[in-house]
N, CA, C and O atoms as a printed pandas DataFrame, in Angstrom:
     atom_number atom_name residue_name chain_id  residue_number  x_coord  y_coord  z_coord
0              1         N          UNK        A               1    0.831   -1.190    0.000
1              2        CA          UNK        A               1    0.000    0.000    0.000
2              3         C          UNK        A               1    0.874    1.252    0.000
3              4         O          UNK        A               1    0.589    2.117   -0.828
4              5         N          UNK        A               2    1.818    1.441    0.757
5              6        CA          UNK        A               2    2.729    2.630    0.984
6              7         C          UNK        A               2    3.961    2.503   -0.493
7              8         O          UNK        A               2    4.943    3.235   -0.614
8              9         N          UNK        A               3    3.655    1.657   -1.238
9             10        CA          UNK        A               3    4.302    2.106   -2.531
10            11         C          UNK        A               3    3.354    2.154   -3.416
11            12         O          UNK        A               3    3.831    2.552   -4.479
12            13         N          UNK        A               4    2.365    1.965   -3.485
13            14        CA          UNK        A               4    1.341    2.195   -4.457
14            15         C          UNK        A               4    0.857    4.530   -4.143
15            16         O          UNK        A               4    0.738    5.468   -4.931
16            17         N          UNK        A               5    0.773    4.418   -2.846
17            18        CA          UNK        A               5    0.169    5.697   -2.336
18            19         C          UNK        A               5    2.163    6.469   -2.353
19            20         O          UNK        A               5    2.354    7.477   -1.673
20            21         N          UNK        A               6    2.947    6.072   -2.870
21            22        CA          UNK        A               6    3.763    6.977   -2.572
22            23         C          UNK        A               6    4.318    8.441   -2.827
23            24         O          UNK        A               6    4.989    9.247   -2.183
24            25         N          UNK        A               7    3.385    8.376   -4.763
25            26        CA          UNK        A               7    3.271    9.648   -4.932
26            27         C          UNK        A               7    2.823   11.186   -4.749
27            28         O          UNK        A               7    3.187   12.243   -5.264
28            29         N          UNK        A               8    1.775   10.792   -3.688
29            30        CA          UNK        A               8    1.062   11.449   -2.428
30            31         C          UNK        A               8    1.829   11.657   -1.748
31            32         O          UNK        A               8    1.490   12.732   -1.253
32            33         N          UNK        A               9    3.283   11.184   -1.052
33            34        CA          UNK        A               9    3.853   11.241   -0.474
34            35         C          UNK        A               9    4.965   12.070   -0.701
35            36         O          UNK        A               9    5.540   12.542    0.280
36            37         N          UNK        A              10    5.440   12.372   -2.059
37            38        CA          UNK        A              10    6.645   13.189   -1.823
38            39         C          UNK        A              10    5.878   14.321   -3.373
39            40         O          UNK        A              10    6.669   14.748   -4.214
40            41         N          UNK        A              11    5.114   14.478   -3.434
41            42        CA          UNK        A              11    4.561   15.725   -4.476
42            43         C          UNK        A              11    3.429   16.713   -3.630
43            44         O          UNK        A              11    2.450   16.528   -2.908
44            45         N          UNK        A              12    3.864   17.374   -3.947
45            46        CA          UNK        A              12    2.946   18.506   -3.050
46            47         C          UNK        A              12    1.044   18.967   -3.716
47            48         O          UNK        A              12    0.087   19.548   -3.206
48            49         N          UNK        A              13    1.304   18.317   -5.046
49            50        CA          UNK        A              13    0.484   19.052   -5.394
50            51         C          UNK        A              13   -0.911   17.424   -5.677
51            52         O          UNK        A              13   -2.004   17.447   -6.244
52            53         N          UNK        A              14   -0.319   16.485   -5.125
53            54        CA          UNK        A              14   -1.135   15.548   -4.861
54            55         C          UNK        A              14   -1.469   15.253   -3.273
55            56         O          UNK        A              14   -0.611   15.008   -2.424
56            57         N          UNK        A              15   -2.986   15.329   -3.031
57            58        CA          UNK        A              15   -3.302   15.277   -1.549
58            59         C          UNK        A              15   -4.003   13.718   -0.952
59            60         O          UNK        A              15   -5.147   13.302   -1.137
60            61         N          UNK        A              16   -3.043   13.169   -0.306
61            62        CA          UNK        A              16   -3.825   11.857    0.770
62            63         C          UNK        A              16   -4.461   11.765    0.904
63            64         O          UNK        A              16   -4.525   11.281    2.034
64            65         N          UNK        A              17   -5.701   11.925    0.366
65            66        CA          UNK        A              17   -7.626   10.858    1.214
66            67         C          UNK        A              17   -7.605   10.086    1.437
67            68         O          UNK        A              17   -6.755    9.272    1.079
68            69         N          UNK        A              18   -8.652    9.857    2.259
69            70        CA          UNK        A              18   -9.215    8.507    2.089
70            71         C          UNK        A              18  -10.042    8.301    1.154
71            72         O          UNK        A              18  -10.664    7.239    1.191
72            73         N          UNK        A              19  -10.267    9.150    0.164
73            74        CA          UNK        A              19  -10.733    8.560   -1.019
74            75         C          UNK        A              19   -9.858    8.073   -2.140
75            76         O          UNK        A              19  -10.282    7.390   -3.073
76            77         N          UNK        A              20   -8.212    8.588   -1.948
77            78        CA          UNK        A              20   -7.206    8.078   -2.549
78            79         C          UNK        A              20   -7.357    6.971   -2.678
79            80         O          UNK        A              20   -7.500    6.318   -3.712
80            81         N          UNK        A              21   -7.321    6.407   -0.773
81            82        CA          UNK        A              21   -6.583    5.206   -0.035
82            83         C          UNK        A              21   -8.040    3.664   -0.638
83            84         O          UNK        A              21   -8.007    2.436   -0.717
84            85         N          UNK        A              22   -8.763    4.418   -0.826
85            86        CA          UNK        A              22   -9.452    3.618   -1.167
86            87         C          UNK        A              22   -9.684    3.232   -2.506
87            88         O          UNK        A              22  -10.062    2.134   -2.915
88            89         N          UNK        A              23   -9.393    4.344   -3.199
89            90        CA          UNK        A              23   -8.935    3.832   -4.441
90            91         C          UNK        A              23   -7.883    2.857   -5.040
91            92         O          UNK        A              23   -8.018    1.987   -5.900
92            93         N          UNK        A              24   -6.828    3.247   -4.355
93            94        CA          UNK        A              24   -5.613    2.410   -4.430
94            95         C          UNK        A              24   -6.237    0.861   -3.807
95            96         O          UNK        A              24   -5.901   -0.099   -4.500
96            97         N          UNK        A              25   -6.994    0.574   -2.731
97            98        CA          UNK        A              25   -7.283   -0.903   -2.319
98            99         C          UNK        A              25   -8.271   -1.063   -3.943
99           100         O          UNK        A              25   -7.825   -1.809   -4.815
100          101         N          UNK        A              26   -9.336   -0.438   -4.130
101          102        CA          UNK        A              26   -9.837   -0.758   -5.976
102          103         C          UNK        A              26   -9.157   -1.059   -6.685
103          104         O          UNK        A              26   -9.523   -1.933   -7.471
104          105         N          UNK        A              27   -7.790   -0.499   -6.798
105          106        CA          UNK        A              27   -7.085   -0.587   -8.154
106          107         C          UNK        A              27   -6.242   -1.969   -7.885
107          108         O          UNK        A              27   -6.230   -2.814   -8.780
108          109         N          UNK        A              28   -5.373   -2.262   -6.370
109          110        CA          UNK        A              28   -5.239   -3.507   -6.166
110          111         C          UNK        A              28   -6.001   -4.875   -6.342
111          112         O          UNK        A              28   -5.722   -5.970   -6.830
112          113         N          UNK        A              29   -6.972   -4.371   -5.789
113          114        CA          UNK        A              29   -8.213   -5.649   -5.854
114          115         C          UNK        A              29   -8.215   -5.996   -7.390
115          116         O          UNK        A              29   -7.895   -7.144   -7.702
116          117         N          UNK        A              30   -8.557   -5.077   -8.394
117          118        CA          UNK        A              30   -8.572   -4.843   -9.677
118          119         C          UNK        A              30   -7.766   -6.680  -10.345
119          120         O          UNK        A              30   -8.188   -7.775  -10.715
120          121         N          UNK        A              31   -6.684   -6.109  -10.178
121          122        CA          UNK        A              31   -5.363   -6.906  -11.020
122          123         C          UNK        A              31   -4.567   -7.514  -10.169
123          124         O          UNK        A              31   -3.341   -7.470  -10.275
124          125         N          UNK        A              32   -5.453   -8.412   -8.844
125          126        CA          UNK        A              32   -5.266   -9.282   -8.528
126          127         C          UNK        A              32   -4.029   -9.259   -7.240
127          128         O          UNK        A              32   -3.260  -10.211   -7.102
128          129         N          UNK        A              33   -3.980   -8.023   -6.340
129          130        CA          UNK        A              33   -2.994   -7.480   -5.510
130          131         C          UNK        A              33   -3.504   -7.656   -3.591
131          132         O          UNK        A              33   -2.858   -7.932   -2.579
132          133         N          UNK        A              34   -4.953   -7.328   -3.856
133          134        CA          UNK        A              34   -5.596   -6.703   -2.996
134          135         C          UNK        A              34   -5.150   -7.145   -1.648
135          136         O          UNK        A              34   -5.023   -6.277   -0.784
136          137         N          UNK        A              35   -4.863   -8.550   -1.322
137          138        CA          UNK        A              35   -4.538   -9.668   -0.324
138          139         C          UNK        A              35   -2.888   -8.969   -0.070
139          140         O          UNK        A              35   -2.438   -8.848    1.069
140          141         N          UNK        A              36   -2.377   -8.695   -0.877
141          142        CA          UNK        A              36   -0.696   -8.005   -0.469
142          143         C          UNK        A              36   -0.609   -6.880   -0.075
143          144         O          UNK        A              36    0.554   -6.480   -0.025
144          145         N          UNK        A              37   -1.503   -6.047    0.291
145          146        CA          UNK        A              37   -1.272   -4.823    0.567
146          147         C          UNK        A              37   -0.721   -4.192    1.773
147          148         O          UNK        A              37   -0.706   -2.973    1.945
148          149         N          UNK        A              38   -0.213   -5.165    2.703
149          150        CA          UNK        A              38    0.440   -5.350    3.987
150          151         C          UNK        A              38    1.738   -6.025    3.640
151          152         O          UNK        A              38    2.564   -6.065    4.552
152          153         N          UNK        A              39    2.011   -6.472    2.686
153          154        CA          UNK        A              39    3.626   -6.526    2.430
154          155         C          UNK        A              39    4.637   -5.972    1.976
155          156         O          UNK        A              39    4.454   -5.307    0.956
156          157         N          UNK        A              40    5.845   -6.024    2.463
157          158        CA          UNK        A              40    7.140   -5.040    1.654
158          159         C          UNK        A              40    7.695   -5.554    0.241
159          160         O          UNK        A              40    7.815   -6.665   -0.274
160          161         N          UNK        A              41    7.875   -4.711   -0.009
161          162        CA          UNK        A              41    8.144   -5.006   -1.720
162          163         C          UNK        A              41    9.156   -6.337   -1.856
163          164         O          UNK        A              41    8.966   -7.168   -2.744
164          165         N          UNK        A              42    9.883   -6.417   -1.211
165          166        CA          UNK        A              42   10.531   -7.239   -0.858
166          167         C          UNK        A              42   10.240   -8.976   -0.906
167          168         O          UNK        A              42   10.939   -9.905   -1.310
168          169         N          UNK        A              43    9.237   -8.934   -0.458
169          170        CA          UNK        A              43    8.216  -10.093    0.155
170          171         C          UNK        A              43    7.596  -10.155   -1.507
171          172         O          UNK        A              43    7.440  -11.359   -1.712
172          173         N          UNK        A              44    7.232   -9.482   -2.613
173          174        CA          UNK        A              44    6.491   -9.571   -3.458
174          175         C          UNK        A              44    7.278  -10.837   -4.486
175          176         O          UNK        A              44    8.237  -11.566   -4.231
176          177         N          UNK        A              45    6.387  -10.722   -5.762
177          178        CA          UNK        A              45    7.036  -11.528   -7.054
178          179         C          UNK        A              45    7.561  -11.133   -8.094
179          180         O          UNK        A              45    7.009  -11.915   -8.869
180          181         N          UNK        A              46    8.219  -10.508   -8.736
181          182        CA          UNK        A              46    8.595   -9.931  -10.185
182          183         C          UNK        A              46    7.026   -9.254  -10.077
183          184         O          UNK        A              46    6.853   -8.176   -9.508
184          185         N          UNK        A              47    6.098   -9.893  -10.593
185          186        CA          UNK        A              47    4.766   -9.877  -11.295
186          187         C          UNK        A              47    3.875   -8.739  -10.688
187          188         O          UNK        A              47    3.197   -7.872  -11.239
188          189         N          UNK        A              48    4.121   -9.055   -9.256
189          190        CA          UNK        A              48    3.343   -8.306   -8.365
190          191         C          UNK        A              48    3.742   -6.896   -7.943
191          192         O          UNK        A              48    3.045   -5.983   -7.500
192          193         N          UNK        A              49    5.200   -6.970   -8.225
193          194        CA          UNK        A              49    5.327   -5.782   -8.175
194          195         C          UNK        A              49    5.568   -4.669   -9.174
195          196         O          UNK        A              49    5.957   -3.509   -9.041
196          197         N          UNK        A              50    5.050   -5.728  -10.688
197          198        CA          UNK        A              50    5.228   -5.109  -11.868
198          199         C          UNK        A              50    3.888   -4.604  -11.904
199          200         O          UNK        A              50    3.655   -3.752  -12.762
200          201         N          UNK        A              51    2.843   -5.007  -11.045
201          202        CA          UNK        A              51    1.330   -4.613  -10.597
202          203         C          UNK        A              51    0.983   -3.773   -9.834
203          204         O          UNK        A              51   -0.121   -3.246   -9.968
204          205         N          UNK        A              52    2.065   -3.332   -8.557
205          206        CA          UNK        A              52    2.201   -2.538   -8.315
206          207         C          UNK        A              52    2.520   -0.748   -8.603
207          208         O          UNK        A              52    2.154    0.364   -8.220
208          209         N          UNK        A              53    3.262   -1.278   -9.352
209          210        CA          UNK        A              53    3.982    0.103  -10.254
210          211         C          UNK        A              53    2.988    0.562  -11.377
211          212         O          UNK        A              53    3.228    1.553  -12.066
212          213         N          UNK        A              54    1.814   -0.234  -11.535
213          214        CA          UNK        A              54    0.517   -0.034  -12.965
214          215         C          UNK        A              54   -0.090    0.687  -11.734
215          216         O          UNK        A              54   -0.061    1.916  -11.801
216          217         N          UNK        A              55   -0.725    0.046  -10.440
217          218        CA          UNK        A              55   -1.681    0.945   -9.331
218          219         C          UNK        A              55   -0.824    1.774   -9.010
219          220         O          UNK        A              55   -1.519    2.786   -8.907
220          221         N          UNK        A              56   -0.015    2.013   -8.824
221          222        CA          UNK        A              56    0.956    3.409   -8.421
222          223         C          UNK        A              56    1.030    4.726   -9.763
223          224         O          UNK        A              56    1.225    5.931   -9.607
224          225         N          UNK        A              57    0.785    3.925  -11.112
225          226        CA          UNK        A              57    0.908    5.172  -11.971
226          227         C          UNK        A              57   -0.693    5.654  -12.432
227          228         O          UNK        A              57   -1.012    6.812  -12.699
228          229         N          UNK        A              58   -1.641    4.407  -12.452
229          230        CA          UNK        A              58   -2.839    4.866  -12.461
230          231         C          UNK        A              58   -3.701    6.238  -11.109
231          232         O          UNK        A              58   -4.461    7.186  -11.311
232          233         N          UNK        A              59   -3.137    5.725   -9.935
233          234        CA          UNK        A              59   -3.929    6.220   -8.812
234          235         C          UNK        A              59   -4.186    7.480   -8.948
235          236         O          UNK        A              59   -5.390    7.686   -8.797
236          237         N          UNK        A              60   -3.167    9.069   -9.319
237          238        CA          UNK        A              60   -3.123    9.950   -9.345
238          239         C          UNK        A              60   -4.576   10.402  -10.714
239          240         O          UNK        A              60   -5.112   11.510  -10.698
240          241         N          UNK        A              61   -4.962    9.305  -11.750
241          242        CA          UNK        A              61   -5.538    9.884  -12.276
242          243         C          UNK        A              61   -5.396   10.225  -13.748
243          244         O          UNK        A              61   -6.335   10.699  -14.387
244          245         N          UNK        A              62   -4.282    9.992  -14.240
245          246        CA          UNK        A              62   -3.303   10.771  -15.193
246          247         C          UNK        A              62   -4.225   11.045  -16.481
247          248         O          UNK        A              62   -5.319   10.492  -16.593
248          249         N          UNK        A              63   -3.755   11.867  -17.378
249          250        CA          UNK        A              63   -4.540   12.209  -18.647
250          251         C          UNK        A              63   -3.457   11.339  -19.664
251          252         O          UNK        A              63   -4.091   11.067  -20.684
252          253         N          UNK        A              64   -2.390   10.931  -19.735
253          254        CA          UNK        A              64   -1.589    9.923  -20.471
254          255         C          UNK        A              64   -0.717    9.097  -19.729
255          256         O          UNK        A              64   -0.081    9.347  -18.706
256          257         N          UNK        A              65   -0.797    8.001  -20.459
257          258        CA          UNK        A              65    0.103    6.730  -19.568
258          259         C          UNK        A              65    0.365    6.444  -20.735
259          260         O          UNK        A              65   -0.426    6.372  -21.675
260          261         N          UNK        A              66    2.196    6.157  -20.729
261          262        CA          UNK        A              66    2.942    5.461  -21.834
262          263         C          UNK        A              66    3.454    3.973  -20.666
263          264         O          UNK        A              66    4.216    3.890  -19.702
264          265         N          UNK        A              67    2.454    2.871  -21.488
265          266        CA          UNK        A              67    2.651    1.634  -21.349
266          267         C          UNK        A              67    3.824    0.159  -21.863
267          268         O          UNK        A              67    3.490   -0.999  -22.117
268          269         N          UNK        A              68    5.162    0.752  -21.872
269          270        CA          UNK        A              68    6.130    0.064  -22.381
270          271         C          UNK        A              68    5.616   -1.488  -21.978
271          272         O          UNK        A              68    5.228   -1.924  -20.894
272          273         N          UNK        A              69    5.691   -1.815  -22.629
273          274        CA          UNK        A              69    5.525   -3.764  -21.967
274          275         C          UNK        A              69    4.669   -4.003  -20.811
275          276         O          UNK        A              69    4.597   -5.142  -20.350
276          277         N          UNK        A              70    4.166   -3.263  -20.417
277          278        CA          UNK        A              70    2.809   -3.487  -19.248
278          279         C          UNK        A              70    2.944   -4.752  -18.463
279          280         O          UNK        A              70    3.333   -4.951  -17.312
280          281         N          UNK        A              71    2.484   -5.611  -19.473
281          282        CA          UNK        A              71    2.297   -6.788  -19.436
282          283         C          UNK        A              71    3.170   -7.897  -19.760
283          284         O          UNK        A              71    2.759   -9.033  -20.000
284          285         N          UNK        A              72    4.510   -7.505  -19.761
285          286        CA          UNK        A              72    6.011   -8.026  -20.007
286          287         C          UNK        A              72    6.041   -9.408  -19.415
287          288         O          UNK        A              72    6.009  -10.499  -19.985
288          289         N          UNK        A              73    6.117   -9.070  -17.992
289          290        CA          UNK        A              73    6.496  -10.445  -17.293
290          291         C          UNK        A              73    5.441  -10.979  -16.822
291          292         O          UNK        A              73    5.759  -11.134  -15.643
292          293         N          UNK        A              74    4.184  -11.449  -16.956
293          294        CA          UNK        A              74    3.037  -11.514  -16.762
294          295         C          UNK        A              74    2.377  -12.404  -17.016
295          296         O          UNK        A              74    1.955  -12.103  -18.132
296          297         N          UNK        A              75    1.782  -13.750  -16.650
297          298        CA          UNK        A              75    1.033  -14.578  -17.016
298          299         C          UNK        A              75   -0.132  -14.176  -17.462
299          300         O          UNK        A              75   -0.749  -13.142  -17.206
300          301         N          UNK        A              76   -0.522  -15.481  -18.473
301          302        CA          UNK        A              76   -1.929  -14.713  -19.632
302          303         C          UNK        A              76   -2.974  -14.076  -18.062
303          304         O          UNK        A              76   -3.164  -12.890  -17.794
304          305         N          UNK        A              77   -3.375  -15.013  -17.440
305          306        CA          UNK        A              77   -4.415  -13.947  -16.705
306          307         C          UNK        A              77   -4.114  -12.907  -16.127
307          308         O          UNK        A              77   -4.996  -12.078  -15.903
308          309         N          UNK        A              78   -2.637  -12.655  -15.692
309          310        CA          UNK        A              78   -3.024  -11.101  -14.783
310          311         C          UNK        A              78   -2.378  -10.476  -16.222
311          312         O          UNK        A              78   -1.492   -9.725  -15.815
312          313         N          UNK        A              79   -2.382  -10.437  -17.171
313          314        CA          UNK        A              79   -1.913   -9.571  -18.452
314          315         C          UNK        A              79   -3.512   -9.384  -18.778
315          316         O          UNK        A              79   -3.949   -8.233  -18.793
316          317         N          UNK        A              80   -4.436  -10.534  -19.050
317          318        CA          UNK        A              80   -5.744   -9.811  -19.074
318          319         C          UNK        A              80   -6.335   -8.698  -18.306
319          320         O          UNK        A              80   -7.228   -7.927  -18.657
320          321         N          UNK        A              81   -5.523   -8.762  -16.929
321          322        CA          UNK        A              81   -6.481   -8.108  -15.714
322          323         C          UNK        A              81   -6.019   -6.684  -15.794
323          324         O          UNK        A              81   -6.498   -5.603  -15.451
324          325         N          UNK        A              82   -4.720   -7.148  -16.475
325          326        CA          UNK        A              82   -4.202   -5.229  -16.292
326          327         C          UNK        A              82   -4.612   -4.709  -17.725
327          328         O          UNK        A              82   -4.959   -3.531  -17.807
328          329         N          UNK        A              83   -4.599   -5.489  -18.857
329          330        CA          UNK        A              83   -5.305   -5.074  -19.898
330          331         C          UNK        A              83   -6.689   -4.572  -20.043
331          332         O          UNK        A              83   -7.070   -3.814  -20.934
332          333         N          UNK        A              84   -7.509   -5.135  -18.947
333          334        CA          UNK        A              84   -8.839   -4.542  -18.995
334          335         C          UNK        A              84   -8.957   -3.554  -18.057
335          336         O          UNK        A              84  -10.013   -2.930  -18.161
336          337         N          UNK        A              85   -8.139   -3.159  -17.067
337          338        CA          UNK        A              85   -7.740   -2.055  -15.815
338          339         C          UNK        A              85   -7.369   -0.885  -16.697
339          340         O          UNK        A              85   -7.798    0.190  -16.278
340          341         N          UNK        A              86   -6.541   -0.830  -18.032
341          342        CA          UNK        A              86   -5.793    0.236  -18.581
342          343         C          UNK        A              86   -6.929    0.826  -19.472
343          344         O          UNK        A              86   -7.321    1.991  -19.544
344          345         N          UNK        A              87   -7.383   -0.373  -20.181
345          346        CA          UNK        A              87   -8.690    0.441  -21.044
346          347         C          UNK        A              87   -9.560    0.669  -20.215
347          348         O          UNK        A              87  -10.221    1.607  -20.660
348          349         N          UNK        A              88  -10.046    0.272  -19.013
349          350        CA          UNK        A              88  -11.336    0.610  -18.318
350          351         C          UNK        A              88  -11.005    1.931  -17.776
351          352         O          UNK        A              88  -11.955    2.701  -17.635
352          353         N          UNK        A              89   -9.757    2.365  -17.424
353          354        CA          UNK        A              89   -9.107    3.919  -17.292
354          355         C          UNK        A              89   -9.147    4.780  -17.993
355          356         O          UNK        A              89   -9.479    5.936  -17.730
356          357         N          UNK        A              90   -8.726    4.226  -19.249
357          358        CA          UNK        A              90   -9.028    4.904  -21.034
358          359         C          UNK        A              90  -10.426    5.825  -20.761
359          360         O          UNK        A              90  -10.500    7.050  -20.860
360          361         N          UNK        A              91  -11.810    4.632  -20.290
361          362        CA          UNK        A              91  -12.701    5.136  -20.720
362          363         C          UNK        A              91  -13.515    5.841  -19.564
363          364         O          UNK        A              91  -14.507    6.552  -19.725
364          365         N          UNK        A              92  -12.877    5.494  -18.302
365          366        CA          UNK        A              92  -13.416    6.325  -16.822
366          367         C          UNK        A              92  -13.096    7.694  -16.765
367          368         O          UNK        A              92  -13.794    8.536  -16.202
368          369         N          UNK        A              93  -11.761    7.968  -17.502
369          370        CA          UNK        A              93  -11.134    8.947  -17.133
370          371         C          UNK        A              93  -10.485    9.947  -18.253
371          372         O          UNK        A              93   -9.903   11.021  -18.096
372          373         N          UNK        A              94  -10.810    9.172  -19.504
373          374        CA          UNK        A              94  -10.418   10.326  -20.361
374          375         C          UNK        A              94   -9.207    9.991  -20.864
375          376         O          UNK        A              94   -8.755   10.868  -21.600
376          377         N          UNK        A              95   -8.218    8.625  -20.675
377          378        CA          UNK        A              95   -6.798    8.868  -20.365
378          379         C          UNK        A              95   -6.404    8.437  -22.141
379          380         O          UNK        A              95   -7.121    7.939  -23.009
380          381         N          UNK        A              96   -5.348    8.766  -22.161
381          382        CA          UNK        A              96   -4.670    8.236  -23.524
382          383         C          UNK        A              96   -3.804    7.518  -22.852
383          384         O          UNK        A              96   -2.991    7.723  -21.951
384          385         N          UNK        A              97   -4.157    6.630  -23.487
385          386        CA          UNK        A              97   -2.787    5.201  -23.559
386          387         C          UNK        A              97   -1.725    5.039  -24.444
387          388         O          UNK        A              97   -2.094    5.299  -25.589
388          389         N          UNK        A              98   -0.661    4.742  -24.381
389          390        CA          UNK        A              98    0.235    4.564  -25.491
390          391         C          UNK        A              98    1.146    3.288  -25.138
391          392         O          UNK        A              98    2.010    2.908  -25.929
């Protein structure tokens, strides 16, 4: 959780809710994280924390996300899960994908 919420943490012009914090448990739950959110990165898998770093760049909201390999190291199902997380962002939020 505290690396997903970290950009809240050192940018000034992004503010901590709890409507953040709860977003970020959505976006975990999402693509298959939700159960890890009490562990250190450390403790994670390649995978999970390549899942991490997708809920950490989504959370803020963004109007573009450049998606190099997304889904690189990724077994077919959580490559589906973040594939349908990125377009379902596309279309919640306005975002361009690349």
């Amino acid at each position: 959780m505290d690396n997903i919420i970290h950009p809240y943490r050192i940018t000034r012009s992004l503010q901590l809710t709890p409507a953040v914090r709860q977003r970020a448990i959505q976006l975990a739950e999402k693509i298959g994280i939700g159960d890890k959110l009490k562990r250190y990165a450390n403790d994670l898998s390649q995978g999970e924390k390549q899942r991490v770093a997708i809920c950490r760049a989504l959370l803020p909201g963004p109007k573009l996300v450049f998606a190099d390999e997304a889904t690189g190291n990724l077994d077919p199902r959580n490559k589906g899960r973040i594939l349908d997380l990125l377009f379902d962002n596309v279309e919640e939020h306005g975002t361009t994908l690349l």
